[in-house]
């Protein structure tokens, strides 16, 4: 098109046909190729007819690879899961117009302590949070229903423009196909676990590389990484995630509510979180359990903040690094705890006393380990922020209704399956709750209608 070899109209038609084909609308494309080939042959344009014949054969070959699993009208995404307490393998089959037109698989780190339904929530958010390449289907088949099922169905329906269902397949072809997706997930998870178990050498190499590249006295067997999350200065939170011997130690993860930072100030929030963490470490380090311990010189260590990191990593650039340096210096820990920062934009690593970034080779085990813990801290902070934000939104929606205290708020949201359902409930539905006084039911209805 850029040199005028084709008109804008003809090019647009080619693009439309191509998109239709990828969306599963293949019959029209095949019929058109067959008709064009016949017309070229009738017109004695044999070279053109041969090109169209080859194109038709290529299309037919592509279609043969697409397994037919349903009716022409069926657009379905099937999600299969295999998991342990640390990770989950996710497999997705994309069915469009009754054909399997695509597959996707990935490993998900379970930073949060999630139920099966909570995991489905996170997967749905990950798949459809950004604009999905194949669009939103009419139906999503899952092994467990999400916790906020009505909310997710409403959200997906809004994105698609028509009703979307989330279901567990119980029988028939859909159940068989879902079992196939789950088997794929299980096989991939077994492969991943075998790789993970053989990764000890990779982890050791990464820790040794970090020691050399960052100029550390010893290999950082314990790495702590910190990140902040907020929404326009509200619900400010911080996260601390821990790698021990190169593996996540979820029992050591900590979350912080930022208390003393008005407005949007990441530096001040980071300073508060780090100060609280390392003040607690100093207090626990210096605490003596009893008179006997005092005599023997033994220290009492609690399970919260007893152990210092061999590397303190903050998410950000030189600014965040400066904050971490200042906190450690103020607490007298600058010679005890090494610090570095990892900037996301160019994956640059900065250390104190050096103006330029440390050169860590792309694709190295060291950089991969830093990226993993940084991303983990980011996800952990965001999950806590989302949790606080949701609680605040829930409480504010039902606040100020006369006769509706905290106990009744909790009971009515459980009875209806969420605040949105309470807001949409009819007066008859509210009055049908035997434990809810009629005057309170009327007040709830009046507020939202």
Short mmCIF file of N, CA, C and O in Angstrom, two decimals, residues 259-376:
data_model
loop_
_atom_site.label_atom_id
_atom_site.label_comp_id
_atom_site.label_asym_id
_atom_site.label_seq_id
_atom_site.Cartn_x
_atom_site.Cartn_y
_atom_site.Cartn_z
N UNK A 259 1.37 5.00 57.19
CA UNK A 259 0.54 5.76 58.13
C UNK A 259 0.77 7.27 58.07
O UNK A 259 -0.15 8.05 58.26
N UNK A 260 2.02 7.69 57.84
CA UNK A 260 2.37 9.10 58.07
C UNK A 260 2.75 9.85 56.80
O UNK A 260 3.55 10.78 56.84
N UNK A 261 2.21 9.44 55.66
CA UNK A 261 2.55 10.10 54.39
C UNK A 261 1.29 10.69 53.77
O UNK A 261 0.45 9.96 53.24
N UNK A 262 1.12 12.00 53.85
CA UNK A 262 -0.04 12.63 53.20
C UNK A 262 0.21 12.77 51.70
O UNK A 262 1.29 13.16 51.27
N UNK A 263 -0.81 12.44 50.91
CA UNK A 263 -0.69 12.63 49.46
C UNK A 263 0.18 11.59 48.79
O UNK A 263 0.43 10.52 49.30
N UNK A 264 0.67 11.98 47.61
CA UNK A 264 1.40 11.05 46.73
C UNK A 264 2.90 11.30 46.86
O UNK A 264 3.44 12.21 46.24
N UNK A 265 3.59 10.49 47.68
CA UNK A 265 5.03 10.67 47.89
C UNK A 265 5.67 9.30 48.10
O UNK A 265 5.76 8.81 49.22
N UNK A 266 6.12 8.69 47.00
CA UNK A 266 6.70 7.35 47.08
C UNK A 266 7.96 7.31 47.94
O UNK A 266 8.22 6.34 48.65
N UNK A 267 8.76 8.38 47.86
CA UNK A 267 9.99 8.40 48.64
C UNK A 267 9.70 8.38 50.14
O UNK A 267 10.31 7.63 50.90
N UNK A 268 8.75 9.23 50.56
CA UNK A 268 8.40 9.29 51.98
C UNK A 268 7.78 7.97 52.44
O UNK A 268 8.04 7.50 53.55
N UNK A 269 6.96 7.37 51.58
CA UNK A 269 6.34 6.09 51.93
C UNK A 269 7.41 5.00 52.08
O UNK A 269 7.38 4.20 53.02
N UNK A 270 8.35 4.96 51.13
CA UNK A 270 9.44 3.98 51.21
C UNK A 270 10.26 4.20 52.48
O UNK A 270 10.65 3.23 53.17
N UNK A 271 10.53 5.45 52.82
CA UNK A 271 11.32 5.74 54.02
C UNK A 271 10.60 5.26 55.27
O UNK A 271 11.22 4.67 56.17
N UNK A 272 9.28 5.47 55.33
CA UNK A 272 8.53 5.01 56.50
C UNK A 272 8.58 3.48 56.63
O UNK A 272 8.83 2.94 57.71
N UNK A 273 8.36 2.78 55.53
CA UNK A 273 8.33 1.31 55.56
C UNK A 273 9.69 0.75 55.98
O UNK A 273 9.78 -0.11 56.86
N UNK A 274 10.77 1.25 55.35
CA UNK A 274 12.10 0.74 55.67
C UNK A 274 12.50 1.08 57.11
O UNK A 274 13.12 0.26 57.81
N UNK A 275 12.13 2.27 57.56
CA UNK A 275 12.44 2.65 58.94
C UNK A 275 11.74 1.73 59.93
O UNK A 275 12.35 1.25 60.90
N UNK A 276 10.47 1.46 59.70
CA UNK A 276 9.73 0.56 60.60
C UNK A 276 10.33 -0.84 60.59
O UNK A 276 10.47 -1.47 61.63
N UNK A 277 10.68 -1.34 59.41
CA UNK A 277 11.22 -2.70 59.32
C UNK A 277 12.54 -2.83 60.09
O UNK A 277 12.75 -3.76 60.88
N UNK A 278 13.47 -1.87 59.88
CA UNK A 278 14.80 -2.04 60.46
C UNK A 278 14.88 -1.54 61.90
O UNK A 278 15.76 -1.97 62.65
N UNK A 279 13.96 -0.67 62.31
CA UNK A 279 13.85 -0.37 63.74
C UNK A 279 13.41 -1.61 64.49
O UNK A 279 13.91 -1.91 65.59
N UNK A 280 12.45 -2.33 63.89
CA UNK A 280 11.98 -3.57 64.52
C UNK A 280 13.12 -4.59 64.60
O UNK A 280 13.26 -5.31 65.60
N UNK A 281 13.95 -4.64 63.55
CA UNK A 281 15.09 -5.56 63.58
C UNK A 281 16.05 -5.20 64.72
O UNK A 281 16.50 -6.09 65.48
N UNK A 282 16.34 -3.92 64.88
CA UNK A 282 17.26 -3.50 65.95
C UNK A 282 16.68 -3.81 67.32
O UNK A 282 17.40 -4.26 68.23
N UNK A 283 15.38 -3.56 67.48
CA UNK A 283 14.75 -3.85 68.78
C UNK A 283 14.81 -5.33 69.10
O UNK A 283 15.10 -5.72 70.23
N UNK A 284 14.53 -6.17 68.11
CA UNK A 284 14.54 -7.61 68.34
C UNK A 284 15.97 -8.13 68.53
O UNK A 284 16.20 -9.05 69.33
N UNK A 285 16.90 -7.54 67.82
CA UNK A 285 18.29 -7.97 67.97
C UNK A 285 18.81 -7.66 69.36
O UNK A 285 19.58 -8.43 69.95
N UNK A 286 18.41 -6.52 69.88
CA UNK A 286 18.93 -6.07 71.17
C UNK A 286 18.10 -6.54 72.36
O UNK A 286 18.45 -6.25 73.50
N UNK A 287 17.00 -7.21 72.08
CA UNK A 287 16.13 -7.64 73.17
C UNK A 287 16.69 -8.89 73.85
O UNK A 287 17.12 -9.82 73.19
N UNK A 288 16.68 -8.92 75.15
CA UNK A 288 17.17 -10.06 75.91
C UNK A 288 15.98 -10.77 76.51
O UNK A 288 15.08 -10.14 77.08
N UNK A 289 15.94 -12.10 76.36
CA UNK A 289 14.75 -12.85 76.74
C UNK A 289 14.50 -12.84 78.25
O UNK A 289 13.41 -12.60 78.70
N UNK A 290 15.52 -13.12 79.06
CA UNK A 290 15.34 -13.18 80.51
C UNK A 290 16.69 -13.05 81.19
O UNK A 290 17.72 -12.81 80.56
N UNK A 291 16.71 -13.21 82.49
CA UNK A 291 17.95 -13.03 83.25
C UNK A 291 19.02 -14.02 82.82
O UNK A 291 20.20 -13.68 82.67
N UNK A 292 18.63 -15.27 82.55
CA UNK A 292 19.58 -16.29 82.13
C UNK A 292 20.20 -15.93 80.80
O UNK A 292 21.42 -16.06 80.60
N UNK A 293 19.35 -15.50 79.87
CA UNK A 293 19.86 -15.11 78.57
C UNK A 293 20.81 -13.93 78.69
O UNK A 293 21.81 -13.84 77.99
N UNK A 294 20.50 -13.02 79.61
CA UNK A 294 21.37 -11.87 79.83
C UNK A 294 22.74 -12.32 80.30
O UNK A 294 23.78 -11.80 79.89
N UNK A 295 22.74 -13.34 81.18
CA UNK A 295 24.01 -13.84 81.71
C UNK A 295 24.83 -14.55 80.65
O UNK A 295 26.06 -14.45 80.63
N UNK A 296 24.17 -15.27 79.78
CA UNK A 296 24.89 -16.06 78.77
C UNK A 296 25.14 -15.29 77.49
O UNK A 296 25.88 -15.75 76.63
N UNK A 297 24.52 -14.13 77.40
CA UNK A 297 24.71 -13.33 76.19
C UNK A 297 23.87 -13.78 75.02
O UNK A 297 24.08 -13.35 73.90
N UNK A 298 22.90 -14.69 75.25
CA UNK A 298 22.04 -15.15 74.16
C UNK A 298 21.02 -14.08 73.81
O UNK A 298 20.54 -13.35 74.68
N UNK A 299 20.68 -14.03 72.58
CA UNK A 299 19.69 -13.05 72.10
C UNK A 299 18.36 -13.73 71.86
O UNK A 299 18.30 -14.88 71.41
N UNK A 300 17.30 -13.01 72.12
CA UNK A 300 15.97 -13.52 71.81
C UNK A 300 15.59 -13.05 70.42
O UNK A 300 15.61 -11.85 70.15
N UNK A 301 15.23 -13.96 69.57
CA UNK A 301 14.82 -13.60 68.21
C UNK A 301 13.36 -13.97 68.00
O UNK A 301 12.99 -15.12 68.17
N UNK A 302 12.54 -13.01 67.64
CA UNK A 302 11.16 -13.32 67.29
C UNK A 302 11.13 -13.74 65.83
O UNK A 302 12.14 -13.71 65.15
N UNK A 303 9.95 -14.09 65.35
CA UNK A 303 9.83 -14.58 63.98
C UNK A 303 9.51 -13.46 62.99
O UNK A 303 9.38 -13.72 61.81
N UNK A 304 9.37 -12.22 63.47
CA UNK A 304 8.89 -11.19 62.57
C UNK A 304 10.02 -10.54 61.76
O UNK A 304 10.06 -10.61 60.56
N UNK A 305 10.95 -9.90 62.45
CA UNK A 305 11.99 -9.15 61.73
C UNK A 305 13.37 -9.45 62.30
O UNK A 305 14.23 -8.59 62.38
N UNK A 306 13.58 -10.69 62.69
CA UNK A 306 14.79 -11.02 63.43
C UNK A 306 16.04 -11.06 62.57
O UNK A 306 17.14 -10.82 63.06
N UNK A 307 15.91 -11.37 61.30
CA UNK A 307 17.09 -11.63 60.47
C UNK A 307 17.29 -10.52 59.45
O UNK A 307 16.37 -10.17 58.71
N UNK A 308 18.49 -9.98 59.37
CA UNK A 308 18.76 -8.94 58.37
C UNK A 308 19.05 -9.56 57.02
O UNK A 308 19.51 -10.70 56.93
N UNK A 309 18.81 -8.83 55.93
CA UNK A 309 19.14 -9.36 54.60
C UNK A 309 20.62 -9.20 54.30
O UNK A 309 21.29 -8.30 54.82
N UNK A 310 21.13 -10.10 53.46
CA UNK A 310 22.48 -9.89 52.90
C UNK A 310 22.44 -8.97 51.68
O UNK A 310 23.48 -8.54 51.19
N UNK A 311 21.21 -8.69 51.20
CA UNK A 311 21.02 -7.68 50.15
C UNK A 311 19.63 -7.09 50.30
O UNK A 311 18.63 -7.82 50.31
N UNK A 312 19.58 -5.77 50.42
CA UNK A 312 18.32 -5.03 50.46
C UNK A 312 18.11 -4.43 49.07
O UNK A 312 18.92 -3.64 48.59
N UNK A 313 17.01 -4.83 48.41
CA UNK A 313 16.71 -4.38 47.06
C UNK A 313 15.43 -3.55 47.08
O UNK A 313 14.42 -3.96 47.67
N UNK A 314 15.47 -2.37 46.45
CA UNK A 314 14.27 -1.54 46.35
C UNK A 314 13.90 -1.39 44.88
O UNK A 314 14.77 -1.34 44.00
N UNK A 315 12.60 -1.32 44.62
CA UNK A 315 12.10 -1.17 43.26
C UNK A 315 12.16 0.30 42.89
O UNK A 315 11.47 1.13 43.48
N UNK A 316 13.00 0.65 41.93
CA UNK A 316 13.12 2.04 41.51
C UNK A 316 14.53 2.38 41.08
O UNK A 316 15.38 1.50 40.91
N UNK A 317 14.78 3.67 40.94
CA UNK A 317 16.08 4.14 40.47
C UNK A 317 16.90 4.73 41.59
O UNK A 317 16.86 4.31 42.74
N UNK A 318 17.66 5.79 41.23
CA UNK A 318 18.58 6.39 42.19
C UNK A 318 17.84 7.04 43.36
O UNK A 318 18.37 7.09 44.48
N UNK A 319 16.66 7.55 43.10
CA UNK A 319 15.90 8.20 44.18
C UNK A 319 15.56 7.21 45.30
O UNK A 319 15.77 7.49 46.48
N UNK A 320 15.00 6.06 44.92
CA UNK A 320 14.67 5.04 45.91
C UNK A 320 15.93 4.51 46.60
O UNK A 320 15.91 4.22 47.80
N UNK A 321 17.02 4.38 45.83
CA UNK A 321 18.28 3.93 46.43
C UNK A 321 18.74 4.92 47.49
O UNK A 321 19.18 4.52 48.58
N UNK A 322 18.62 6.21 47.20
CA UNK A 322 19.02 7.23 48.17
C UNK A 322 18.21 7.15 49.45
O UNK A 322 18.74 7.35 50.55
N UNK A 323 16.91 6.86 49.32
CA UNK A 323 16.06 6.72 50.50
C UNK A 323 16.54 5.55 51.36
O UNK A 323 16.68 5.67 52.59
N UNK A 324 16.81 4.41 50.72
CA UNK A 324 17.27 3.23 51.47
C UNK A 324 18.61 3.51 52.15
O UNK A 324 18.81 3.13 53.32
N UNK A 325 19.53 4.18 51.44
CA UNK A 325 20.82 4.52 52.05
C UNK A 325 20.61 5.40 53.28
O UNK A 325 21.26 5.18 54.33
N UNK A 326 19.74 6.39 53.18
CA UNK A 326 19.52 7.33 54.29
C UNK A 326 18.95 6.62 55.51
O UNK A 326 19.39 6.85 56.64
N UNK A 327 17.99 5.72 55.27
CA UNK A 327 17.39 4.99 56.40
C UNK A 327 18.44 4.14 57.11
O UNK A 327 18.54 4.15 58.35
N UNK A 328 19.24 3.39 56.36
CA UNK A 328 20.25 2.53 56.97
C UNK A 328 21.30 3.36 57.73
O UNK A 328 21.75 2.97 58.82
N UNK A 329 21.68 4.51 57.16
CA UNK A 329 22.66 5.36 57.83
C UNK A 329 22.09 5.91 59.12
O UNK A 329 22.78 5.96 60.16
N UNK A 330 20.84 6.36 59.10
CA UNK A 330 20.21 6.91 60.31
C UNK A 330 20.13 5.88 61.42
O UNK A 330 20.15 6.22 62.61
N UNK A 331 20.02 4.60 61.05
CA UNK A 331 19.90 3.54 62.05
C UNK A 331 21.24 2.87 62.35
O UNK A 331 21.28 1.91 63.12
N UNK A 332 22.30 3.36 61.73
CA UNK A 332 23.61 2.80 61.99
C UNK A 332 23.83 1.44 61.36
O UNK A 332 24.66 0.64 61.84
N UNK A 333 23.13 1.15 60.26
CA UNK A 333 23.22 -0.17 59.63
C UNK A 333 23.87 -0.11 58.25
O UNK A 333 23.87 -1.10 57.52
N UNK A 334 24.45 1.04 57.90
CA UNK A 334 24.95 1.20 56.53
C UNK A 334 26.12 0.27 56.22
O UNK A 334 26.33 -0.10 55.06
N UNK A 335 26.87 -0.14 57.23
CA UNK A 335 27.99 -1.05 56.98
C UNK A 335 27.58 -2.51 57.13
O UNK A 335 28.35 -3.40 56.75
N UNK A 336 26.41 -2.74 57.68
CA UNK A 336 25.97 -4.11 57.93
C UNK A 336 25.12 -4.67 56.79
O UNK A 336 25.19 -5.86 56.47
N UNK A 337 24.31 -3.81 56.16
CA UNK A 337 23.35 -4.28 55.17
C UNK A 337 23.62 -3.61 53.82
O UNK A 337 23.45 -2.39 53.68
N UNK A 338 24.05 -4.36 52.81
CA UNK A 338 24.24 -3.78 51.46
C UNK A 338 22.90 -3.52 50.78
O UNK A 338 21.91 -4.22 51.04
N UNK A 339 22.88 -2.53 49.91
CA UNK A 339 21.62 -2.11 49.29
C UNK A 339 21.84 -1.88 47.80
O UNK A 339 22.93 -1.52 47.35
N UNK A 340 20.77 -2.11 47.03
CA UNK A 340 20.79 -1.85 45.59
C UNK A 340 19.37 -1.52 45.15
O UNK A 340 18.39 -1.79 45.87
N UNK A 341 19.25 -0.93 43.97
CA UNK A 341 17.91 -0.64 43.42
C UNK A 341 17.86 -1.17 41.99
O UNK A 341 18.87 -1.21 41.29
N UNK A 342 16.65 -1.57 41.58
CA UNK A 342 16.44 -2.08 40.22
C UNK A 342 15.36 -1.25 39.55
O UNK A 342 14.19 -1.28 39.95
N UNK A 343 15.76 -0.46 38.55
CA UNK A 343 14.82 0.41 37.83
C UNK A 343 14.16 -0.40 36.71
O UNK A 343 14.85 -1.04 35.92
N UNK A 344 12.84 -0.32 36.64
CA UNK A 344 12.11 -1.20 35.72
C UNK A 344 12.28 -0.79 34.26
O UNK A 344 12.30 -1.64 33.37
N UNK A 345 12.44 0.49 34.00
CA UNK A 345 12.38 0.96 32.61
C UNK A 345 13.45 0.30 31.75
O UNK A 345 13.17 -0.23 30.69
N UNK A 346 14.69 0.32 32.22
CA UNK A 346 15.78 -0.28 31.45
C UNK A 346 16.42 -1.44 32.20
O UNK A 346 17.51 -1.89 31.82
N UNK A 347 15.79 -1.91 33.27
CA UNK A 347 16.34 -2.98 34.11
C UNK A 347 17.76 -2.62 34.54
O UNK A 347 18.69 -3.43 34.47
N UNK A 348 17.92 -1.38 35.01
CA UNK A 348 19.23 -0.90 35.46
C UNK A 348 19.36 -1.11 36.96
O UNK A 348 18.43 -0.83 37.72
N UNK A 349 20.54 -1.56 37.39
CA UNK A 349 20.82 -1.80 38.80
C UNK A 349 21.80 -0.74 39.29
O UNK A 349 22.85 -0.53 38.67
N UNK A 350 21.42 -0.06 40.38
CA UNK A 350 22.27 0.98 40.96
C UNK A 350 22.70 0.57 42.36
O UNK A 350 21.93 -0.05 43.10
N UNK A 351 23.94 0.94 42.72
CA UNK A 351 24.45 0.67 44.06
C UNK A 351 25.05 1.97 44.60
O UNK A 351 25.39 2.88 43.83
N UNK A 352 25.21 2.09 45.92
CA UNK A 352 25.76 3.33 46.50
C UNK A 352 27.18 3.62 46.01
O UNK A 352 27.97 2.71 45.73
N UNK A 353 27.47 4.91 45.89
CA UNK A 353 28.81 5.33 45.53
C UNK A 353 29.18 5.16 44.08
O UNK A 353 30.36 5.29 43.70
N UNK A 354 28.20 4.89 43.23
CA UNK A 354 28.48 4.67 41.80
C UNK A 354 27.39 5.36 40.99
O UNK A 354 26.21 5.04 41.11
N UNK A 355 27.77 6.36 40.18
CA UNK A 355 26.78 7.17 39.47
C UNK A 355 26.11 6.41 38.32
O UNK A 355 24.95 6.65 38.02
N UNK A 356 26.85 5.52 37.69
CA UNK A 356 26.29 4.80 36.56
C UNK A 356 25.78 3.42 37.00
O UNK A 356 26.19 2.89 38.05
N UNK A 357 24.91 2.82 36.19
CA UNK A 357 24.33 1.53 36.53
C UNK A 357 25.37 0.43 36.46
O UNK A 357 26.32 0.48 35.66
N UNK A 358 25.19 -0.58 37.29
CA UNK A 358 26.05 -1.76 37.25
C UNK A 358 25.72 -2.56 35.98
O UNK A 358 24.55 -2.76 35.65
N UNK A 359 26.72 -2.99 35.28
CA UNK A 359 26.49 -3.77 34.06
C UNK A 359 26.24 -5.23 34.41
O UNK A 359 27.17 -5.98 34.72
N UNK A 360 24.97 -5.60 34.42
CA UNK A 360 24.59 -7.00 34.65
C UNK A 360 24.14 -7.58 33.32
O UNK A 360 23.20 -7.07 32.71
N UNK A 361 24.79 -8.61 32.82
CA UNK A 361 24.50 -9.12 31.48
C UNK A 361 23.03 -9.49 31.29
O UNK A 361 22.41 -10.09 32.18
N UNK A 362 22.46 -9.11 30.17
CA UNK A 362 21.10 -9.50 29.82
C UNK A 362 21.03 -11.02 29.72
O UNK A 362 21.91 -11.66 29.17
N UNK A 363 19.98 -11.60 30.25
CA UNK A 363 19.81 -13.03 30.19
C UNK A 363 20.60 -13.79 31.23
O UNK A 363 20.56 -15.02 31.26
N UNK A 364 21.32 -13.08 32.11
CA UNK A 364 22.11 -13.76 33.13
C UNK A 364 21.21 -14.25 34.26
O UNK A 364 20.10 -13.73 34.48
N UNK A 365 21.69 -15.25 34.98
CA UNK A 365 20.93 -15.78 36.12
C UNK A 365 20.76 -14.70 37.19
O UNK A 365 19.73 -14.63 37.85
N UNK A 366 21.76 -13.85 37.36
CA UNK A 366 21.69 -12.80 38.37
C UNK A 366 20.56 -11.82 38.07
O UNK A 366 19.75 -11.48 38.96
N UNK A 367 20.47 -11.36 36.82
CA UNK A 367 19.42 -10.40 36.46
C UNK A 367 18.05 -11.05 36.57
O UNK A 367 17.08 -10.42 37.03
N UNK A 368 17.95 -12.31 36.16
CA UNK A 368 16.67 -13.01 36.25
C UNK A 368 16.20 -13.08 37.70
O UNK A 368 15.02 -12.87 38.00
N UNK A 369 17.12 -13.35 38.63
CA UNK A 369 16.75 -13.45 40.04
C UNK A 369 16.28 -12.10 40.58
O UNK A 369 15.27 -12.01 41.30
N UNK A 370 16.99 -11.03 40.22
CA UNK A 370 16.57 -9.69 40.65
C UNK A 370 15.21 -9.32 40.08
O UNK A 370 14.36 -8.74 40.77
N UNK A 371 15.00 -9.64 38.81
CA UNK A 371 13.71 -9.33 38.19
C UNK A 371 12.58 -10.09 38.87
O UNK A 371 11.48 -9.57 39.09
N UNK A 372 12.84 -11.36 39.20
CA UNK A 372 11.80 -12.18 39.79
C UNK A 372 11.37 -11.64 41.15
O UNK A 372 10.18 -11.52 41.42
N UNK A 373 12.33 -11.29 42.00
CA UNK A 373 11.96 -10.81 43.32
C UNK A 373 11.33 -9.42 43.23
O UNK A 373 10.40 -9.09 43.97
N UNK A 374 11.82 -8.58 42.28
CA UNK A 374 11.19 -7.27 42.09
C UNK A 374 9.73 -7.40 41.66
O UNK A 374 8.84 -6.73 42.18
N UNK A 375 9.48 -8.28 40.67
CA UNK A 375 8.11 -8.48 40.20
C UNK A 375 7.23 -9.07 41.30
O UNK A 375 6.04 -8.74 41.40
N UNK A 376 7.81 -9.94 42.11
CA UNK A 376 7.06 -10.53 43.22
C UNK A 376 6.65 -9.46 44.23
O UNK A 376 5.53 -9.45 44.73
#
